[in-house]
XYZ file of C-alpha atoms in Angstrom:
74
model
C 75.100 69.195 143.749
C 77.165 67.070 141.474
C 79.799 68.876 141.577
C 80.017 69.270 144.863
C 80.430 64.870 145.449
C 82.969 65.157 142.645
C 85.180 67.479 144.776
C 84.125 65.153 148.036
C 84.869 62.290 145.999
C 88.506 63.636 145.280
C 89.449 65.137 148.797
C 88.317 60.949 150.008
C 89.914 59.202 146.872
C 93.236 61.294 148.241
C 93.537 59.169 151.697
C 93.512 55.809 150.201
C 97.447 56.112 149.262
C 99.206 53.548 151.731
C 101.519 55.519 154.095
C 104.468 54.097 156.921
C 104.827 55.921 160.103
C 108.190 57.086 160.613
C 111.072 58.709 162.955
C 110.848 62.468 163.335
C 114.690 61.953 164.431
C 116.551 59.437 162.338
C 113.619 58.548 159.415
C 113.804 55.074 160.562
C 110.027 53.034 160.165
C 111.265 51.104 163.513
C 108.897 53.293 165.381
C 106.156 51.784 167.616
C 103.601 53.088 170.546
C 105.420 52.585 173.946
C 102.799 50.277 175.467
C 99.692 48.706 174.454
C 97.594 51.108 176.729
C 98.750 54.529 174.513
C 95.652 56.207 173.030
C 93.431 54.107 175.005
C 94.212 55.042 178.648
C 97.107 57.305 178.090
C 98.414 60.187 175.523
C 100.101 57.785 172.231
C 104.138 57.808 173.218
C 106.281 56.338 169.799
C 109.399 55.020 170.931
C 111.989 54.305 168.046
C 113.956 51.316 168.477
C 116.803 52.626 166.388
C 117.618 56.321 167.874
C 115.830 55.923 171.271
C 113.227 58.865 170.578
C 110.462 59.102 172.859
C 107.420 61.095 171.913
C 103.899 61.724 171.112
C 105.158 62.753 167.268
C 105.680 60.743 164.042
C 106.007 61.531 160.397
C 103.656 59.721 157.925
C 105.096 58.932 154.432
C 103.727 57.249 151.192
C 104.770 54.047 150.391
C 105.365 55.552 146.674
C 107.391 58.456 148.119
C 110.025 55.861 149.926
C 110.453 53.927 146.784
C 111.266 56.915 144.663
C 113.718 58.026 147.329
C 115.132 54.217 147.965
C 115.173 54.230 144.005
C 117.249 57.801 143.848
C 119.834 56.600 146.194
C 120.795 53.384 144.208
């Protein structure tokens, strides 16, 4: 039984990393829902303000994961 909440314990312990939605298109975190009714009323649209996409996809990524890459690029 124990070790069954350890491994629970783990899997939940794994979600708590901070992550930024992103552009599928041009990686840029200007991304937002199209209008305040998405996912309420309507399918969730993301509209980047940088690129122009329009679409119900996003990438998520880890705060750490951007700094190492910000950090390589320097």
């Amino acid at each position: 039984m124990s070790r069954i909440l350890k491994k629970l314990s783990k899997i939940f312990s794994r979600g708590t990393a901070k992550t930024i939605r992103v552009c599928p298109r041009c990686h840029s975190p200007d991304i937002a829902l199209s209008t305040k009714f998405d996912g309420w009323l309507t399918p969730e649209i993301y509209v980047c303000k940088r690129c122009g996409y329009r679409g119900p996809i996003y990438l998520e990524i880890s705060v750490e994961e951007e700094t190492n890459a910000d950090e390589s690029t320097s």
